[in-house]
Coordinates of C-alpha atoms in Angstrom, one line a residue:
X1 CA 0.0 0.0 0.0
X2 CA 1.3 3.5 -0.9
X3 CA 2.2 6.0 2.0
X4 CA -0.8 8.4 0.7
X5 CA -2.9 5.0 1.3
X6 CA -1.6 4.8 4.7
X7 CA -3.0 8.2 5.8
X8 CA -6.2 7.7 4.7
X9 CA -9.4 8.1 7.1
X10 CA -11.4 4.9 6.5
X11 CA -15.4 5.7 5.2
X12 CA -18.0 3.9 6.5
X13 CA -21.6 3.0 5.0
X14 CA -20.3 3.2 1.1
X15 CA -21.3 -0.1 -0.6
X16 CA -22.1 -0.7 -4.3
X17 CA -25.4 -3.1 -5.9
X18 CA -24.8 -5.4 -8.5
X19 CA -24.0 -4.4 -11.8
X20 CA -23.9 -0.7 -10.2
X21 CA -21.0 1.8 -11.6
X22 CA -18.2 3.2 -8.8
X23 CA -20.0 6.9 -9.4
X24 CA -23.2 5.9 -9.1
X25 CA -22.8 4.5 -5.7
X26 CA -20.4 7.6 -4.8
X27 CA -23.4 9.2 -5.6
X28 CA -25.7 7.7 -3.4
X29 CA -22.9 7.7 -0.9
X30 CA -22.9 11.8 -1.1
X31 CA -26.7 11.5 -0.5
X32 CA -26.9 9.1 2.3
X33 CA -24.0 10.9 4.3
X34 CA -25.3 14.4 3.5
X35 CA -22.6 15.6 1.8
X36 CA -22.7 18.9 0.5
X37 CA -19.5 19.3 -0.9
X38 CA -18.1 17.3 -4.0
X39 CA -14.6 18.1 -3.8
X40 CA -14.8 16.8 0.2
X41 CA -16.4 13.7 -1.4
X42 CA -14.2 13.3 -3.7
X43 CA -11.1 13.7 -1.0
X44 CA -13.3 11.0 1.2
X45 CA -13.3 8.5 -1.7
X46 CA -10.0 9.2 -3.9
X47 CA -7.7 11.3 -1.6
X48 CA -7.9 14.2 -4.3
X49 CA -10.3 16.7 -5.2
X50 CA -10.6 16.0 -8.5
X51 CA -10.6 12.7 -9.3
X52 CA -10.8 11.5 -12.9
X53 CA -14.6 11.1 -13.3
X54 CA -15.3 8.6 -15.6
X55 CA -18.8 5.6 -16.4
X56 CA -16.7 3.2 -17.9
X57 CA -12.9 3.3 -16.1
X58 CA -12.9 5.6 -13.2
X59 CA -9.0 5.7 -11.7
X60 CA -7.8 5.6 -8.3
X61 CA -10.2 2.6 -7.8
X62 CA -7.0 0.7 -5.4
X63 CA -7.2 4.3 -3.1
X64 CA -11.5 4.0 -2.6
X65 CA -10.6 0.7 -1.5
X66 CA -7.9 0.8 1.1
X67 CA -10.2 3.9 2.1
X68 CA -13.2 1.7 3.1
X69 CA -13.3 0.1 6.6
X70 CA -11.7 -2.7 7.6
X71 CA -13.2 -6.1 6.5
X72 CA -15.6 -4.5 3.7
X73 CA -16.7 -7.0 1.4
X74 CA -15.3 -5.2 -1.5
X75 CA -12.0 -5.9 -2.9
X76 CA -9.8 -4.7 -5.9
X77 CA -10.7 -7.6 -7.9
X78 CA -14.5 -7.1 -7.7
X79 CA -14.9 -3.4 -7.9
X80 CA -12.6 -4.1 -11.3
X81 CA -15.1 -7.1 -12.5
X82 CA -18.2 -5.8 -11.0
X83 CA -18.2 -2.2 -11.3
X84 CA -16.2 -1.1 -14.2
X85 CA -16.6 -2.1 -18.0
X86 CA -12.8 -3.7 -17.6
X87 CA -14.7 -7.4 -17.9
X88 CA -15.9 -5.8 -21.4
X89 CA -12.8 -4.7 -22.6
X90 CA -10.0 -6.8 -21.3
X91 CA -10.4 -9.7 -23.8
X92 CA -10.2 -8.2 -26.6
X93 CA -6.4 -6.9 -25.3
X94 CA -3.1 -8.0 -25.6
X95 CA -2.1 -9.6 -22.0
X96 CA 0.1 -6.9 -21.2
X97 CA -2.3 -4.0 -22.4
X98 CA -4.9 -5.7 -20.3
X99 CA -2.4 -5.7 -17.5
X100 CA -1.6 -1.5 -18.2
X101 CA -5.5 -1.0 -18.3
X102 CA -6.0 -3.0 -15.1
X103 CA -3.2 -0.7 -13.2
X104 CA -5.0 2.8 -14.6
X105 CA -7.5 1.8 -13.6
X106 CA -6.8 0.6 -9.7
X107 CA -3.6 2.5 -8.9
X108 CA -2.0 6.0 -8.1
X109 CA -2.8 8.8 -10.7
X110 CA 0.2 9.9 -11.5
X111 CA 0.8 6.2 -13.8
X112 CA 0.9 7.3 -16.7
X113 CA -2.8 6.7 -18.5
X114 CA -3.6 3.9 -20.7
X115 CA -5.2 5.6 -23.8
X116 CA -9.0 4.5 -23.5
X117 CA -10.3 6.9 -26.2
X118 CA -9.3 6.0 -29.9
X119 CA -11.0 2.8 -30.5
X120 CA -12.6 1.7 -27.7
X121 CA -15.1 4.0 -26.5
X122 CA -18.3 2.1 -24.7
X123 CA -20.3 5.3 -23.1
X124 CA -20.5 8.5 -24.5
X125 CA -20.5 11.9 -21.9
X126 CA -23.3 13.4 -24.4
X127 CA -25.4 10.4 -24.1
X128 CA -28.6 10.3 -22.2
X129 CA -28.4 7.5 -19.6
X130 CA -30.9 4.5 -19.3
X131 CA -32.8 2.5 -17.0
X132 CA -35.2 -0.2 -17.2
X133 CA -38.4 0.3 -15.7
X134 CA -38.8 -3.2 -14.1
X135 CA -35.0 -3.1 -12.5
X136 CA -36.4 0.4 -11.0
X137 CA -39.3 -1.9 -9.0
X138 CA -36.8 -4.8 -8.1
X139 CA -34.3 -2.6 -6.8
X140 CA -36.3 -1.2 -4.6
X141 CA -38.0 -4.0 -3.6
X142 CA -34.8 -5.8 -2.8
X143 CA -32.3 -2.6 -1.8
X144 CA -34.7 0.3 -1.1
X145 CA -33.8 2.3 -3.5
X146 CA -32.8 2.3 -7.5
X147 CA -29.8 2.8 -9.3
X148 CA -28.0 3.2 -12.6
X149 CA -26.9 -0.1 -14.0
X150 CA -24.0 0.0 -15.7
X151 CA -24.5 -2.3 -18.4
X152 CA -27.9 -0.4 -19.9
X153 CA -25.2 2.3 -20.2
X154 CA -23.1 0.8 -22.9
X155 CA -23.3 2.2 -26.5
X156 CA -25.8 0.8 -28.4
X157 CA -27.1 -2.0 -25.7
X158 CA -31.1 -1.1 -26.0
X159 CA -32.8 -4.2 -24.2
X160 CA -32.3 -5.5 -20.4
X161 CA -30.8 -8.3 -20.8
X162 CA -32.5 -9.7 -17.2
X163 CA -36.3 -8.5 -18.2
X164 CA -36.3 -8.7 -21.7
X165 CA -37.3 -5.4 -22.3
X166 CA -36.6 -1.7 -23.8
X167 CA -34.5 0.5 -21.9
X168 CA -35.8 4.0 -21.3
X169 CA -34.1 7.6 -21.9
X170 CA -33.6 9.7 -18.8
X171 CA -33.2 13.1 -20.9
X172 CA -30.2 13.1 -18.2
X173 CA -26.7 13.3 -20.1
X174 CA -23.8 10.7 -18.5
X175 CA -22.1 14.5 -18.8
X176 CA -24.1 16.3 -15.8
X177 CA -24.6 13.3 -13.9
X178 CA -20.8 13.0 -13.4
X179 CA -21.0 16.7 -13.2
X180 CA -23.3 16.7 -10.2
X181 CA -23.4 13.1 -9.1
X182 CA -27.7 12.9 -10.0
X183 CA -28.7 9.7 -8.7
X184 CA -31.6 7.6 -10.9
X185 CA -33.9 8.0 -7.8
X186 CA -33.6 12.0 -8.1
X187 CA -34.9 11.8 -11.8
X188 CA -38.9 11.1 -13.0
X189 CA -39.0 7.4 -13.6
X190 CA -41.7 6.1 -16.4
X191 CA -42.8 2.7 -15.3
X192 CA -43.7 1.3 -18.6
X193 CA -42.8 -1.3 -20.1
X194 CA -42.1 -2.0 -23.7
X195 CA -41.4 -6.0 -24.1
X196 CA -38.6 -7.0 -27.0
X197 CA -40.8 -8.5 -30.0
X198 CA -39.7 -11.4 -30.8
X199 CA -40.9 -11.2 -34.4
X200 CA -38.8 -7.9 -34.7
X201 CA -35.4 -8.8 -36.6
X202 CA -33.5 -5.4 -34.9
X203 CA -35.2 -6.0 -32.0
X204 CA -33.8 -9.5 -31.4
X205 CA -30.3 -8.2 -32.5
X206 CA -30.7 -5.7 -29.6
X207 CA -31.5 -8.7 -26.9
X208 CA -28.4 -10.7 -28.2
X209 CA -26.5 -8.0 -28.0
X210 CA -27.2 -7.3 -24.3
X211 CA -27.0 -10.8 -23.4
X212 CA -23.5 -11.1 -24.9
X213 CA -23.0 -8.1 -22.6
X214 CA -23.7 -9.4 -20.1
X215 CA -21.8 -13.0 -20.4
X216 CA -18.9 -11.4 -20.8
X217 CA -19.4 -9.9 -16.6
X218 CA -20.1 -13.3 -15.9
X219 CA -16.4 -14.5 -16.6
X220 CA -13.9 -14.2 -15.0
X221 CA -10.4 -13.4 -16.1
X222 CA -11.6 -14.7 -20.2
X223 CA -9.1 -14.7 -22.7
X224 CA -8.3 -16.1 -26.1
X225 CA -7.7 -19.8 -26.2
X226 CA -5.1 -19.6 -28.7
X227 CA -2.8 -16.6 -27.0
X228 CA -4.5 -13.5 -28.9
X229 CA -7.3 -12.4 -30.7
X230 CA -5.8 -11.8 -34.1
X231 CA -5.2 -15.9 -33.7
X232 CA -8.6 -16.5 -32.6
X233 CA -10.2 -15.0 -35.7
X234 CA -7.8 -16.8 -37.8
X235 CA -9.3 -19.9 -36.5
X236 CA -12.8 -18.7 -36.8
X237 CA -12.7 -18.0 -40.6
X238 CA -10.6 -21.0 -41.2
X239 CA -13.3 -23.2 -39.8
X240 CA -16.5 -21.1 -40.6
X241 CA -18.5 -22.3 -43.3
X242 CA -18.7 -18.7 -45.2
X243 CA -15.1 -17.9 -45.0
X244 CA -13.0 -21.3 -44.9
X245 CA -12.6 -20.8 -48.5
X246 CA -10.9 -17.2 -48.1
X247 CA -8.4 -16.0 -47.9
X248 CA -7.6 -14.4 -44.4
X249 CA -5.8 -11.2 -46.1
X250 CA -8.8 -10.7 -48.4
X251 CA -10.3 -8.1 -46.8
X252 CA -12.4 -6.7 -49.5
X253 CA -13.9 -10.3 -50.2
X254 CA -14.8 -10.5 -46.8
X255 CA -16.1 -7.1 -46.8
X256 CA -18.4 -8.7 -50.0
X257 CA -19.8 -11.5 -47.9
X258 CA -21.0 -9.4 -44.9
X259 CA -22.4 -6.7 -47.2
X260 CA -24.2 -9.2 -48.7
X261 CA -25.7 -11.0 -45.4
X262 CA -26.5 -7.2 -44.3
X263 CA -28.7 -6.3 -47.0
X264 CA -30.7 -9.1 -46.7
X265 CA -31.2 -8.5 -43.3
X266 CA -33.2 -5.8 -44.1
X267 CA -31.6 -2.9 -41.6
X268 CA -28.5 -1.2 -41.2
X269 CA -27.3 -1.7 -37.8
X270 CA -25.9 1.6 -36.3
X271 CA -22.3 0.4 -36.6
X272 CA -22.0 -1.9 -39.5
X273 CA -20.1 1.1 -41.4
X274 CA -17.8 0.9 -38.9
X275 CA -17.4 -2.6 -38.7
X276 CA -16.9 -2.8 -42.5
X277 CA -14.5 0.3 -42.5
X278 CA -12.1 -1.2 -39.7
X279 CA -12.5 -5.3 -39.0
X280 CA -11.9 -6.3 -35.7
X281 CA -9.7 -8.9 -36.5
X282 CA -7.0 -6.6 -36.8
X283 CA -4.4 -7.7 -34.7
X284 CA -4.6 -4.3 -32.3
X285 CA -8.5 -3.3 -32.8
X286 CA -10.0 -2.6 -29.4
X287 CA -13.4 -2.1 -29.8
X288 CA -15.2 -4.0 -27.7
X289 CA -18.5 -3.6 -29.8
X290 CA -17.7 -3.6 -32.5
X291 CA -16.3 -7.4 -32.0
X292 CA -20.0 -8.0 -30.6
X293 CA -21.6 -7.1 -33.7
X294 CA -19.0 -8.4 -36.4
X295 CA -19.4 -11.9 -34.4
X296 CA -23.0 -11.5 -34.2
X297 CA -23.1 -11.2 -38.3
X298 CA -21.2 -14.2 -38.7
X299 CA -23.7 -15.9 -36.0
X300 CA -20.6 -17.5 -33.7
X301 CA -21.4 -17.7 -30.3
X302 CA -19.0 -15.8 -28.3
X303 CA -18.2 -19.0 -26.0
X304 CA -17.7 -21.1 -28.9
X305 CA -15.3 -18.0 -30.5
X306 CA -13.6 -17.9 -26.5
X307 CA -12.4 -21.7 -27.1
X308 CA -11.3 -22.1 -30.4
X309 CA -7.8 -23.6 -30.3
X310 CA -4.8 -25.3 -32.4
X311 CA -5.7 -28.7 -31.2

């Protein structure tokens, strides 16, 4: 532990719900304690005033832990897993990327920061933040309260992927809730319900999307069975039935194939100009999504994709 860990003053009654983002229960933390000062939070939490406030892959995550009391149930492993969108990203790294993004995120700020911005962006500041209406009436059934979920957060993940259902808009940007920590339960919540139709092509793209979502919190520590992910697709278009024949260089024949299954899908998918611009299987591409989607075209399940190997 650092000497600035040392001389921290523990903080009691913080805790964080499943599937909740670090700032989101900071947030609740601020209202529960009656905090009326962010930068005294902030100093509370991170030892700093201004902390780098970030959905996705907060820092100084190792100093909010060695803050919290003795014994707390929380560790640096499970805020990491649990409460960050590191499970998300990780896979897709190089080991020693996923090790740099790992310290960023849990250690002292003055590492140097693991660029998180060019190709691998999962929530955007100007985007409204979601909810779905039935989490709002479990969670408070089960905690007493509601609270921003971080996976309905991700870029274009529409559907719950526990109720099967829309997400709503909160009109509130991810921008000025960081800005002034605005917990869901201080917004107007609608309580309808729109149900994912199964007869709806997009729709169904949506619900595998969030469920792919949210397998990949589920594991723990998932990487590539062959060593890297530029190996792994190798093995995937060696073996799939569309691309065995091609060659794995061909870019533009495989960018023939997947226009091809696109248009007769009958929708454009938000990112499938991005998907055909840059592949994924690149050996250094980062985007998280955009693997979701390109292995949602090519319908391979992303265990199957996780365990395909030499032998």
């Amino acid at each position: 532990m650092s000497e600035s860990n040392q001389n921290l003053r523990y903080i009691d009654f913080f805790d964080l719900y499943p599937d909740e983002p670090v700032l989101s229960g900071v947030a609740r933390y601020r209202q529960k304690m009656l905090i009326s000062s962010n930068n005294n939070l902030f100093e509370m939490c991170f030892n700093r005033k201004k902390p780098t406030l970030r959905l996705d892959f907060p820092k100084c995550l190792g100093i909010l832990v060695a803050s919290l009391a003795p014994g707390h149930w929380l560790t640096e492993s499970q805020i990491l897993n649990n409460h960050t969108l590191f499970p998300i990203l990780s896979p897709w790294l190089q080991p020693h990327k996923r090790g740099k993004l790992r310290d960023t995120i849990l250690e002292e700020p003055k590492l140097r920061p693991y660029s998180l911005t060019r190709d691998n962006t999962l929530v955007d500041e100007e985007q409204y933040l979601k909810y779905c209406s039935l989490c709002v009436t479990e969670d408070r059934s089960s905690f007493g309260e509601c609270y921003w979920h971080l996976q309905h957060q991700i870029i274009n993940n529409e559907v719950c992927a526990k109720h099967f259902v829309h997400l709503k808009s909160s009109k509130l940007t991810l921008k000025a809730m960081l800005k002034h920590l605005i917990t869901l339960e201080e917004i107007d919540i609608d309580f309808s319900a729109l149900a994912v139709d199964s007869s709806d092509h997009k729709s169904n793209w949506f619900l595998q999307t969030a469920q792919d979502i949210n397998w990949l919190f589920t594991q723990q520590n998932l990487h590539p069975a062959s060593g890297n992910i530029f190996n792994q697709y190798q093995l995937l278009l060696s073996k799939h039935p569309h691309f065995k024949e091609t060659y794995f260089g061909n870019f533009n024949r495989l960018k023939d194939i997947l226009k091809d299954q696109l248009s007769s899908s009958n929708f454009i998918l938000w990112s499938s100009k991005h998907i055909l611009r840059q592949f994924p299987i690149y050996a250094d591409y980062h985007n998280a999504m955009h693997h979701l989607m390109f292995l949602r075209l090519i319908e391979c399940p992303l265990p199957i994709f996780f365990k395909l190997s030499y032998t």
